[in-house]
Amino acid sequence: MLRPATLTALAILALACGSLIGLARAGSDFASLLTLGPYLARLLASAGLQAALSTLLSLLLGTALALALLRRCFPGRELLLALLTTAAVAPTIVIAFGVVAIYGRSGLLGSLMRGIGAEPPSIYGLHGIVLAHVLMNMPLVTRALLHAFEREPGERRRLAAALGFTAADCFRHLDWPVIRREAPALAVLVFLLCFTSFAIVLSLGGGPANATLEVAIYEAVRFEADFVRAAALAGLQLVICLGLAASLSALTPRARAEAGAGHRAPRPDLRTMRGIDAGVLALGTVLVAPPLLSVASGLAHLPSLASVEFVRAAATSAVIAITAGLLACLLALLLASSARRLPQRSRLADLAAFALLGLPPFAFVAGLYVLLRGLGDPASLGLVLVPLVNALMALPYTYRLLAPALATSAERHGRLAESLGLAGWNRLRLVEWPALRGALGAAFAFATALSLGDFGVIALFGGPELTTLPYLLANRLGAYRIDEAGALALVLVLSAGGLAFLTQRWSARHA
């Protein structure tokens, strides 16, 4: 009999295959695909280069920032952590807006450079894409590594202090084993996110030279209505990312039975690393804070949002985001349930969760719409498909948060629970809930925030009958109503920031 994790994984993979079939059925001329060789080579080279650079910088800066946050306890630390989480889950269109507002020719940095007689560089191109990706993914690396560092037993730090470890010894024997264990999976995850990037590349790419497969799929569906080409490109991207997802599954660290004991023990390198930590914390704050705070210019224009259209869009966004968050957590728990009785998590569950990173959201929802468009009007289908696809797009992150917690619980208490006959609700309540509740709150907030700021999925269904805040923001930007667009961006950032702050408080309370 198939277990819930296996059934869930097969259902998710079937949805992905059905989406590609739906795109392929929308057209019939495959001959044009034979001429895409040089074009595909350029797309893959461009996407691979920017993803590799973004991954390298995100890992280096994220690791340094995680170590600084691990060693230091200072006023505003929780606020900085919430700021990092906000940057990780903020809508990509808002991140692009913030990067242009700070680093663009007409932005804050450009104005300062012109004030001293220097010509500001253009933010559009490879450097702009890498900067935006680092701004989004460096906080993700920081939070993941910080969580891994804090799970390490405090006895190791006490032993290091007793042995008189230097800063180099602490890095070699305390920090490097954690980095070596966690970094490969994080590198693949960040590479996947950058390789499949859409809104950032579309906004800051500066032309076809920096296009990616995701942008090419969007252009094929949106402007050329070439569903066959979109299906072929999506299939190619899926094959590439399935290979990366398989490696991510293999590289994801397993549960450690010793994790979590006394992680607040002091480190012996606190004094010697004080100056370096201060510099790293300042660099991280300067990199992340200005683009996010740039949306504060919309504060004066918040009254312009007092309209029925805004209220309806906000309510629709809230319903879609909450539904997607709940569904993403449910699917992640079902996939992670494979860890209850197996010594290791199911490879099929890992593959189903991480493979969704390789399927373009726009192509995914377009393929499902082609299959189901005879069942109702776009607005009605959108109310069903948008939360579903948003939940599936958030699933890799919720699974990455929940699966290790459930696996650790099974590693520590699984045999005892089975020997006592604990199963079902009683096992969830007594054994797994204490280990899950902190991660579950973070996973729900993360998935909700991602869905709240999504524009790629709603772009196909958006209209007067189905409008969300990101869709409304894109419309205001397209109509050059910058003041209202700034106010909407501020609302989205405050919403994501509020969720991030509540997540931090919840996780700290239930750690």
Short mmCIF file of C-alpha atoms in Angstrom, two decimals:
data_model
loop_
_atom_site.label_atom_id
_atom_site.label_comp_id
_atom_site.label_asym_id
_atom_site.label_seq_id
_atom_site.Cartn_x
_atom_site.Cartn_y
_atom_site.Cartn_z
CA MET A 1 0.00 0.00 0.00
CA LEU A 2 1.33 3.40 -1.00
CA ARG A 3 2.09 5.76 1.86
CA PRO A 4 0.85 9.39 2.02
CA ALA A 5 4.29 10.75 1.10
CA THR A 6 4.48 8.56 -2.00
CA LEU A 7 0.92 9.40 -3.10
CA THR A 8 1.54 13.12 -2.60
CA ALA A 9 4.82 13.00 -4.52
CA LEU A 10 3.23 11.12 -7.43
CA ALA A 11 0.30 13.56 -7.53
CA ILE A 12 2.65 16.56 -7.67
CA LEU A 13 4.77 15.04 -10.42
CA ALA A 14 1.59 14.15 -12.33
CA LEU A 15 0.44 17.78 -12.14
CA ALA A 16 3.79 18.91 -13.52
CA CYS A 17 3.61 16.44 -16.40
CA GLY A 18 -0.01 17.36 -17.08
CA SER A 19 0.95 21.02 -17.33
CA LEU A 20 3.60 20.29 -19.96
CA ILE A 21 1.15 18.10 -21.89
CA GLY A 22 -1.41 20.91 -21.81
CA LEU A 23 1.10 23.33 -23.31
CA ALA A 24 2.13 20.85 -25.98
CA ARG A 25 -1.48 20.19 -26.98
CA ALA A 26 -2.06 23.89 -27.60
CA GLY A 27 -0.05 23.79 -30.83
CA SER A 28 1.01 21.40 -33.54
CA ASP A 29 4.04 22.79 -35.40
CA PHE A 30 7.21 21.44 -33.82
CA ALA A 31 9.38 22.11 -36.88
CA SER A 32 10.27 25.59 -35.67
CA LEU A 33 11.97 24.10 -32.62
CA LEU A 34 14.78 22.74 -34.81
CA THR A 35 16.08 26.28 -35.40
CA LEU A 36 16.54 27.10 -31.70
CA GLY A 37 20.04 25.66 -31.29
CA PRO A 38 22.14 28.89 -31.17
CA TYR A 39 19.33 30.70 -29.34
CA LEU A 40 19.16 28.01 -26.66
CA ALA A 41 22.94 27.99 -26.25
CA ARG A 42 22.90 31.74 -25.63
CA LEU A 43 20.04 31.46 -23.16
CA LEU A 44 21.73 28.68 -21.22
CA ALA A 45 25.07 30.48 -21.14
CA SER A 46 23.46 33.72 -19.94
CA ALA A 47 21.35 32.01 -17.28
CA GLY A 48 24.25 29.85 -16.10
CA LEU A 49 26.67 32.78 -15.79
CA GLN A 50 24.41 35.05 -13.78
CA ALA A 51 23.25 32.13 -11.59
CA ALA A 52 26.83 31.04 -10.86
CA LEU A 53 27.95 34.57 -9.93
CA SER A 54 24.85 35.16 -7.81
CA THR A 55 25.28 31.84 -6.01
CA LEU A 56 28.96 32.43 -5.23
CA LEU A 57 28.39 35.92 -3.79
CA SER A 58 25.25 34.87 -1.90
CA LEU A 59 27.11 31.97 -0.23
CA LEU A 60 30.16 34.05 0.71
CA LEU A 61 28.20 36.98 2.14
CA GLY A 62 25.49 34.78 3.67
CA THR A 63 28.04 32.60 5.46
CA ALA A 64 29.94 35.59 6.85
CA LEU A 65 26.72 37.22 8.03
CA ALA A 66 25.44 34.00 9.63
CA LEU A 67 28.69 33.62 11.60
CA ALA A 68 28.53 37.24 12.76
CA LEU A 69 24.93 36.85 13.90
CA LEU A 70 25.83 33.59 15.64
CA ARG A 71 28.61 35.21 17.66
CA ARG A 72 26.90 38.51 18.48
CA CYS A 73 23.89 39.44 20.58
CA PHE A 74 23.05 43.13 20.25
CA PRO A 75 20.00 45.44 20.38
CA GLY A 76 18.11 45.17 17.13
CA ARG A 77 19.30 41.66 16.29
CA GLU A 78 15.74 40.37 15.91
CA LEU A 79 14.90 43.38 13.76
CA LEU A 80 17.86 42.61 11.48
CA LEU A 81 16.77 38.97 11.23
CA ALA A 82 13.25 40.10 10.33
CA LEU A 83 14.74 42.46 7.73
CA LEU A 84 16.69 39.57 6.19
CA THR A 85 13.57 37.41 6.07
CA THR A 86 11.63 40.29 4.50
CA ALA A 87 14.25 40.59 1.76
CA ALA A 88 14.06 36.84 1.12
CA VAL A 89 10.26 36.81 0.71
CA ALA A 90 9.63 40.32 -0.67
CA PRO A 91 7.98 40.42 -4.12
CA THR A 92 10.60 40.40 -6.84
CA ILE A 93 8.98 43.38 -8.53
CA VAL A 94 9.43 45.33 -5.28
CA ILE A 95 13.09 44.25 -5.04
CA ALA A 96 13.69 45.43 -8.60
CA PHE A 97 11.97 48.73 -7.76
CA GLY A 98 14.20 49.14 -4.69
CA VAL A 99 17.42 48.35 -6.56
CA VAL A 100 16.61 50.95 -9.22
CA ALA A 101 15.58 53.48 -6.56
CA ILE A 102 18.93 53.15 -4.77
CA TYR A 103 21.49 52.19 -7.42
CA GLY A 104 19.90 53.50 -10.63
CA ARG A 105 21.08 56.61 -12.47
CA SER A 106 18.20 58.59 -10.97
CA GLY A 107 18.36 56.80 -7.64
CA LEU A 108 19.95 57.79 -4.36
CA LEU A 109 23.45 56.57 -5.21
CA GLY A 110 23.27 58.12 -8.68
CA SER A 111 22.27 61.47 -7.22
CA LEU A 112 25.17 61.36 -4.75
CA MET A 113 27.64 60.51 -7.52
CA ARG A 114 26.41 63.35 -9.70
CA GLY A 115 26.75 65.65 -6.70
CA ILE A 116 30.50 64.99 -6.62
CA GLY A 117 30.86 65.24 -10.40
CA ALA A 118 30.95 61.50 -11.21
CA GLU A 119 28.82 59.75 -13.80
CA PRO A 120 26.69 56.98 -12.22
CA PRO A 121 26.81 53.59 -13.97
CA SER A 122 23.72 51.93 -15.38
CA ILE A 123 22.10 49.36 -13.11
CA TYR A 124 20.72 47.41 -16.08
CA GLY A 125 22.63 44.36 -17.20
CA LEU A 126 24.44 41.43 -15.62
CA HIS A 127 25.65 43.43 -12.59
CA GLY A 128 22.11 44.63 -11.83
CA ILE A 129 20.73 41.09 -12.02
CA VAL A 130 23.47 39.72 -9.75
CA LEU A 131 22.97 42.54 -7.23
CA ALA A 132 19.22 41.90 -7.01
CA HIS A 133 19.71 38.14 -6.74
CA VAL A 134 22.26 38.56 -3.96
CA LEU A 135 19.88 40.90 -2.18
CA MET A 136 17.19 38.19 -2.26
CA ASN A 137 19.26 35.02 -1.75
CA MET A 138 21.98 36.11 0.65
CA PRO A 139 19.37 36.46 3.45
CA LEU A 140 18.08 32.97 2.62
CA VAL A 141 21.59 31.52 3.00
CA THR A 142 22.11 33.48 6.21
CA ARG A 143 18.94 32.21 7.86
CA ALA A 144 19.53 28.60 6.79
CA LEU A 145 23.15 28.53 8.01
CA LEU A 146 22.35 30.37 11.23
CA HIS A 147 19.69 27.77 11.98
CA ALA A 148 22.21 25.00 11.27
CA PHE A 149 24.87 26.59 13.49
CA GLU A 150 22.41 26.98 16.36
CA ARG A 151 21.45 23.30 16.18
CA GLU A 152 25.01 22.26 17.01
CA PRO A 153 25.62 20.98 20.57
CA GLY A 154 26.82 23.60 23.03
CA GLU A 155 29.24 21.08 24.56
CA ARG A 156 31.53 21.57 21.56
CA ARG A 157 31.82 25.28 22.30
CA ARG A 158 32.51 24.64 25.96
CA LEU A 159 35.21 22.13 25.01
CA ALA A 160 36.71 24.62 22.55
CA ALA A 161 36.85 27.27 25.30
CA ALA A 162 38.49 24.81 27.69
CA LEU A 163 41.12 23.92 25.09
CA GLY A 164 41.87 27.60 24.38
CA PHE A 165 40.86 27.55 20.70
CA THR A 166 41.84 30.55 18.60
CA ALA A 167 39.49 32.11 16.03
CA ALA A 168 41.09 29.98 13.29
CA ASP A 169 40.65 26.83 15.39
CA CYS A 170 36.99 27.68 16.02
CA PHE A 171 36.36 28.10 12.30
CA ARG A 172 38.19 24.90 11.44
CA HIS A 173 36.64 22.64 14.07
CA LEU A 174 33.26 24.26 14.87
CA ASP A 175 32.13 26.20 11.82
CA TRP A 176 33.66 24.53 8.79
CA PRO A 177 32.03 21.08 9.37
CA VAL A 178 28.61 22.78 9.42
CA ILE A 179 29.37 24.86 6.33
CA ARG A 180 30.71 21.81 4.48
CA ARG A 181 27.56 19.86 5.36
CA GLU A 182 25.00 22.59 4.55
CA ALA A 183 26.59 24.68 1.79
CA PRO A 184 26.34 22.23 -1.15
CA ALA A 185 22.55 21.92 -0.86
CA LEU A 186 22.20 25.67 -0.34
CA ALA A 187 24.39 26.35 -3.38
CA VAL A 188 22.21 24.16 -5.60
CA LEU A 189 19.04 25.74 -4.19
CA VAL A 190 20.27 29.30 -4.81
CA PHE A 191 21.53 28.35 -8.28
CA LEU A 192 18.10 26.95 -9.12
CA LEU A 193 16.40 30.14 -7.92
CA CYS A 194 18.70 32.34 -9.99
CA PHE A 195 18.69 30.07 -13.04
CA THR A 196 14.88 30.17 -13.19
CA SER A 197 14.61 33.88 -12.30
CA PHE A 198 11.95 35.80 -14.20
CA ALA A 199 10.92 39.19 -12.82
CA ILE A 200 14.45 40.30 -11.88
CA VAL A 201 15.89 39.39 -15.28
CA LEU A 202 12.92 40.94 -17.09
CA SER A 203 13.21 44.17 -15.10
CA LEU A 204 17.00 44.60 -14.86
CA GLY A 205 18.36 42.49 -17.72
CA GLY A 206 18.72 45.39 -20.10
CA GLY A 207 17.92 43.38 -23.23
CA PRO A 208 18.07 39.93 -24.85
CA ALA A 209 21.76 39.47 -23.98
CA ASN A 210 20.84 38.60 -20.39
CA ALA A 211 17.61 36.67 -21.03
CA THR A 212 16.93 33.32 -19.39
CA LEU A 213 14.73 30.35 -20.25
CA GLU A 214 12.05 31.73 -17.95
CA VAL A 215 11.91 35.04 -19.86
CA ALA A 216 11.89 33.19 -23.18
CA ILE A 217 8.92 31.09 -22.02
CA TYR A 218 7.07 34.22 -20.94
CA GLU A 219 7.68 35.87 -24.31
CA ALA A 220 6.55 32.75 -26.18
CA VAL A 221 3.26 32.55 -24.25
CA ARG A 222 2.48 36.22 -23.71
CA PHE A 223 3.51 37.86 -26.96
CA GLU A 224 3.66 35.08 -29.56
CA ALA A 225 1.02 32.64 -28.22
CA ASP A 226 3.48 29.91 -29.20
CA PHE A 227 2.54 27.24 -26.67
CA VAL A 228 4.59 24.53 -28.40
CA ARG A 229 7.76 26.58 -28.10
CA ALA A 230 6.90 27.39 -24.50
CA ALA A 231 6.35 23.69 -23.78
CA ALA A 232 9.70 22.76 -25.35
CA LEU A 233 11.57 25.45 -23.42
CA ALA A 234 9.77 24.53 -20.20
CA GLY A 235 10.57 20.87 -20.80
CA LEU A 236 14.25 21.67 -21.35
CA GLN A 237 14.36 23.74 -18.19
CA LEU A 238 12.56 21.01 -16.28
CA VAL A 239 15.09 18.38 -17.42
CA ILE A 240 18.01 20.59 -16.38
CA CYS A 241 16.46 21.49 -13.05
CA LEU A 242 15.38 17.92 -12.34
CA GLY A 243 19.05 16.98 -12.48
CA LEU A 244 19.88 19.82 -10.12
CA ALA A 245 16.94 18.89 -7.90
CA ALA A 246 18.17 15.31 -7.74
CA SER A 247 21.58 16.55 -6.64
CA LEU A 248 19.87 18.85 -4.12
CA SER A 249 18.02 15.85 -2.72
CA ALA A 250 21.27 13.91 -2.44
CA LEU A 251 23.13 16.82 -0.85
CA THR A 252 20.44 17.81 1.66
CA PRO A 253 21.80 16.94 5.12
CA ARG A 254 19.98 14.32 7.13
CA ALA A 255 18.80 14.54 10.70
CA ARG A 256 21.38 14.64 13.47
CA ALA A 257 20.35 13.10 16.75
CA GLU A 258 22.74 15.31 18.72
CA ALA A 259 21.38 18.58 17.34
CA GLY A 260 19.96 21.29 19.53
CA ALA A 261 21.56 20.67 22.92
CA GLY A 262 22.67 23.87 24.64
CA HIS A 263 23.22 25.95 21.53
CA ARG A 264 23.53 29.16 23.60
CA ALA A 265 26.93 28.20 25.05
CA PRO A 266 29.49 31.02 24.58
CA ARG A 267 32.20 30.82 21.91
CA PRO A 268 35.88 31.38 22.66
CA ASP A 269 36.42 33.67 19.63
CA LEU A 270 34.04 36.47 20.68
CA ARG A 271 36.74 39.05 21.41
CA THR A 272 39.10 38.43 18.50
CA MET A 273 36.34 38.57 15.86
CA ARG A 274 34.58 41.67 17.19
CA GLY A 275 35.86 44.08 14.52
CA ILE A 276 35.26 41.66 11.63
CA ASP A 277 31.76 40.86 12.85
CA ALA A 278 30.92 44.57 13.14
CA GLY A 279 32.05 45.16 9.57
CA VAL A 280 30.10 42.17 8.22
CA LEU A 281 26.94 43.20 10.07
CA ALA A 282 27.28 46.75 8.76
CA LEU A 283 27.81 45.49 5.20
CA GLY A 284 24.80 43.20 5.38
CA THR A 285 22.60 45.96 6.75
CA VAL A 286 23.76 48.47 4.14
CA LEU A 287 23.16 45.97 1.35
CA VAL A 288 19.68 44.85 2.44
CA ALA A 289 18.09 47.82 4.19
CA PRO A 290 18.24 50.69 1.60
CA PRO A 291 16.34 48.94 -1.25
CA LEU A 292 13.65 47.80 1.18
CA LEU A 293 13.40 51.17 2.90
CA SER A 294 13.22 52.97 -0.45
CA VAL A 295 9.54 52.08 -0.63
CA ALA A 296 8.98 54.40 2.35
CA SER A 297 8.55 57.15 -0.24
CA GLY A 298 5.08 55.73 -0.78
CA LEU A 299 4.05 56.61 2.78
CA ALA A 300 2.77 60.04 1.78
CA HIS A 301 0.62 58.51 -0.94
CA LEU A 302 -1.13 55.84 1.14
CA PRO A 303 -4.38 57.87 1.18
CA SER A 304 -4.54 57.48 -2.60
CA LEU A 305 -5.19 53.76 -2.05
CA ALA A 306 -8.51 54.37 -0.28
CA SER A 307 -10.70 52.85 -2.96
CA VAL A 308 -12.97 49.89 -3.47
CA GLU A 309 -10.50 48.46 -6.00
CA PHE A 310 -7.67 48.43 -3.44
CA VAL A 311 -9.84 46.86 -0.73
CA ARG A 312 -10.99 44.15 -3.14
CA ALA A 313 -7.42 43.47 -4.30
CA ALA A 314 -6.15 43.31 -0.71
CA ALA A 315 -8.91 40.90 0.32
CA THR A 316 -8.27 38.69 -2.73
CA SER A 317 -4.54 38.67 -2.04
CA ALA A 318 -5.11 37.73 1.61
CA VAL A 319 -7.46 34.84 0.74
CA ILE A 320 -5.12 33.48 -1.94
CA ALA A 321 -2.01 33.86 0.24
CA ILE A 322 -3.49 32.21 3.34
CA THR A 323 -4.94 29.36 1.29
CA ALA A 324 -1.61 28.82 -0.48
CA GLY A 325 0.29 28.94 2.83
CA LEU A 326 -1.93 26.32 4.45
CA LEU A 327 -1.81 24.08 1.38
CA ALA A 328 1.98 24.36 1.06
CA CYS A 329 2.45 23.36 4.70
CA LEU A 330 0.02 20.44 4.35
CA LEU A 331 1.78 19.13 1.25
CA ALA A 332 5.20 19.56 2.90
CA LEU A 333 4.05 17.62 5.97
CA LEU A 334 2.65 14.82 3.81
CA LEU A 335 5.92 14.57 1.88
CA ALA A 336 7.99 14.76 5.05
CA SER A 337 5.94 12.03 6.71
CA SER A 338 8.20 9.53 4.93
CA ALA A 339 10.73 10.21 7.70
CA ARG A 340 8.45 8.66 10.34
CA ARG A 341 9.36 5.07 9.59
CA LEU A 342 12.28 5.26 7.21
CA PRO A 343 15.85 5.79 8.37
CA GLN A 344 16.16 8.45 5.69
CA ARG A 345 13.65 10.64 3.95
CA SER A 346 12.18 9.34 0.73
CA ARG A 347 14.16 10.34 -2.35
CA LEU A 348 10.90 10.50 -4.28
CA ALA A 349 9.49 13.01 -1.77
CA ASP A 350 12.65 15.11 -2.02
CA LEU A 351 12.54 15.00 -5.80
CA ALA A 352 8.85 15.98 -5.96
CA ALA A 353 9.43 18.96 -3.66
CA PHE A 354 12.57 20.32 -5.27
CA ALA A 355 11.61 19.54 -8.89
CA LEU A 356 9.02 22.33 -8.73
CA LEU A 357 11.89 24.81 -8.66
CA GLY A 358 12.60 23.83 -12.24
CA LEU A 359 9.08 24.31 -13.61
CA PRO A 360 8.39 27.92 -14.63
CA PRO A 361 5.31 29.18 -12.73
CA PHE A 362 3.95 30.97 -15.78
CA ALA A 363 4.29 27.88 -17.97
CA PHE A 364 2.94 25.66 -15.18
CA VAL A 365 -0.27 27.62 -14.72
CA ALA A 366 -0.66 28.19 -18.46
CA GLY A 367 -0.51 24.44 -19.12
CA LEU A 368 -3.07 23.70 -16.41
CA TYR A 369 -5.32 26.43 -17.78
CA VAL A 370 -5.17 24.92 -21.27
CA LEU A 371 -6.29 21.57 -19.83
CA LEU A 372 -9.11 23.05 -17.71
CA ARG A 373 -10.27 26.10 -19.67
CA GLY A 374 -13.46 24.37 -20.76
CA LEU A 375 -14.60 23.98 -17.14
CA GLY A 376 -15.17 27.67 -16.39
CA ASP A 377 -14.25 31.30 -17.03
CA PRO A 378 -10.70 32.54 -16.33
CA ALA A 379 -11.65 34.32 -13.09
CA SER A 380 -13.26 31.20 -11.61
CA LEU A 381 -10.37 28.98 -12.68
CA GLY A 382 -7.95 31.56 -11.35
CA LEU A 383 -9.43 31.38 -7.85
CA VAL A 384 -8.58 27.67 -7.84
CA LEU A 385 -5.35 27.54 -9.85
CA VAL A 386 -3.58 30.58 -8.42
CA PRO A 387 -3.57 29.36 -4.77
CA LEU A 388 -2.70 25.83 -5.94
CA VAL A 389 0.25 26.89 -8.09
CA ASN A 390 1.46 29.39 -5.46
CA ALA A 391 1.40 26.60 -2.87
CA LEU A 392 3.36 24.30 -5.17
CA MET A 393 5.90 27.03 -5.90
CA ALA A 394 6.37 27.58 -2.15
CA LEU A 395 6.59 23.85 -1.43
CA PRO A 396 10.40 23.54 -1.81
CA TYR A 397 10.89 26.12 0.94
CA THR A 398 8.27 24.78 3.33
CA TYR A 399 9.56 21.25 2.79
CA ARG A 400 13.14 22.41 3.44
CA LEU A 401 11.97 23.86 6.77
CA LEU A 402 9.66 21.06 7.92
CA ALA A 403 11.37 17.88 6.69
CA PRO A 404 14.52 18.22 8.87
CA ALA A 405 12.40 18.96 11.96
CA LEU A 406 10.22 15.89 11.39
CA ALA A 407 13.24 13.75 10.54
CA THR A 408 15.01 14.85 13.72
CA SER A 409 11.92 13.98 15.78
CA ALA A 410 11.76 10.54 14.16
CA GLU A 411 15.48 9.98 14.75
CA ARG A 412 15.28 10.87 18.43
CA HIS A 413 11.88 9.53 19.48
CA GLY A 414 10.56 7.34 16.64
CA ARG A 415 11.48 3.95 18.11
CA LEU A 416 10.24 4.92 21.55
CA ALA A 417 6.93 6.14 20.11
CA GLU A 418 6.47 2.89 18.20
CA SER A 419 7.30 0.81 21.25
CA LEU A 420 4.67 2.73 23.25
CA GLY A 421 2.10 2.30 20.49
CA LEU A 422 1.81 6.02 19.79
CA ALA A 423 0.31 6.70 16.37
CA GLY A 424 -1.90 9.14 14.54
CA TRP A 425 -3.11 12.16 16.51
CA ASN A 426 -1.40 11.12 19.76
CA ARG A 427 2.00 10.81 18.10
CA LEU A 428 1.55 14.15 16.34
CA ARG A 429 0.48 15.89 19.57
CA LEU A 430 3.00 14.38 21.97
CA VAL A 431 6.06 13.64 19.85
CA GLU A 432 6.11 15.65 16.64
CA TRP A 433 4.31 18.89 17.44
CA PRO A 434 6.99 20.15 19.89
CA ALA A 435 9.62 19.68 17.18
CA LEU A 436 7.43 21.04 14.38
CA ARG A 437 5.70 24.09 15.80
CA GLY A 438 8.61 26.50 15.43
CA ALA A 439 9.41 25.40 11.88
CA LEU A 440 5.72 25.21 10.96
CA GLY A 441 5.12 28.85 11.88
CA ALA A 442 8.12 29.91 9.81
CA ALA A 443 7.04 27.74 6.87
CA PHE A 444 3.48 29.09 6.88
CA ALA A 445 4.63 32.71 7.07
CA PHE A 446 7.23 32.16 4.34
CA ALA A 447 4.74 30.50 1.97
CA THR A 448 2.08 33.12 2.68
CA ALA A 449 4.51 35.97 2.05
CA LEU A 450 5.69 34.40 -1.23
CA SER A 451 2.12 33.98 -2.42
CA LEU A 452 1.17 37.49 -1.31
CA GLY A 453 3.84 39.00 -3.54
CA ASP A 454 3.49 36.70 -6.54
CA PHE A 455 2.89 38.29 -9.92
CA GLY A 456 3.95 35.61 -12.40
CA VAL A 457 0.95 33.32 -11.77
CA ILE A 458 -1.75 35.98 -11.46
CA ALA A 459 -0.56 37.60 -14.72
CA LEU A 460 -2.50 35.02 -16.75
CA PHE A 461 -5.79 35.37 -14.85
CA GLY A 462 -5.70 38.95 -13.60
CA GLY A 463 -8.41 41.37 -14.64
CA PRO A 464 -11.31 43.40 -13.26
CA GLU A 465 -12.87 40.28 -11.73
CA LEU A 466 -9.64 38.92 -10.21
CA THR A 467 -7.13 41.50 -8.99
CA THR A 468 -4.39 41.10 -6.40
CA LEU A 469 -2.02 43.69 -4.94
CA PRO A 470 0.95 42.72 -7.17
CA TYR A 471 -1.32 42.79 -10.23
CA LEU A 472 -2.58 46.22 -9.20
CA LEU A 473 1.01 47.38 -8.66
CA ALA A 474 2.02 46.23 -12.14
CA ASN A 475 -0.97 48.06 -13.63
CA ARG A 476 -0.05 51.27 -11.80
CA LEU A 477 3.55 51.03 -12.98
CA GLY A 478 2.37 50.40 -16.55
CA ALA A 479 0.15 53.49 -16.37
CA TYR A 480 3.06 55.57 -14.93
CA ARG A 481 1.12 56.23 -11.73
CA ILE A 482 4.33 56.05 -9.73
CA ASP A 483 2.94 57.54 -6.52
CA GLU A 484 0.25 54.86 -6.20
CA ALA A 485 2.76 52.19 -7.23
CA GLY A 486 5.09 53.29 -4.43
CA ALA A 487 2.25 53.14 -1.91
CA LEU A 488 1.32 49.63 -3.07
CA ALA A 489 4.96 48.53 -2.86
CA LEU A 490 5.07 49.87 0.70
CA VAL A 491 1.96 47.86 1.63
CA LEU A 492 3.50 44.68 0.22
CA VAL A 493 6.83 45.21 1.99
CA LEU A 494 5.11 45.99 5.30
CA SER A 495 3.00 42.86 4.93
CA ALA A 496 6.04 40.69 4.19
CA GLY A 497 8.00 42.38 6.97
CA GLY A 498 5.19 41.86 9.47
CA LEU A 499 5.04 38.18 8.61
CA ALA A 500 8.83 37.94 8.89
CA PHE A 501 8.85 39.62 12.32
CA LEU A 502 6.04 37.42 13.65
CA THR A 503 7.88 34.38 12.29
CA GLN A 504 11.04 35.39 14.13
CA ARG A 505 9.15 35.87 17.39
CA TRP A 506 7.29 32.56 16.98
CA SER A 507 10.47 30.64 16.16
CA ALA A 508 12.34 32.18 19.10
CA ARG A 509 9.46 31.37 21.46
CA HIS A 510 9.15 27.76 20.35
CA ALA A 511 12.81 27.01 19.63
#
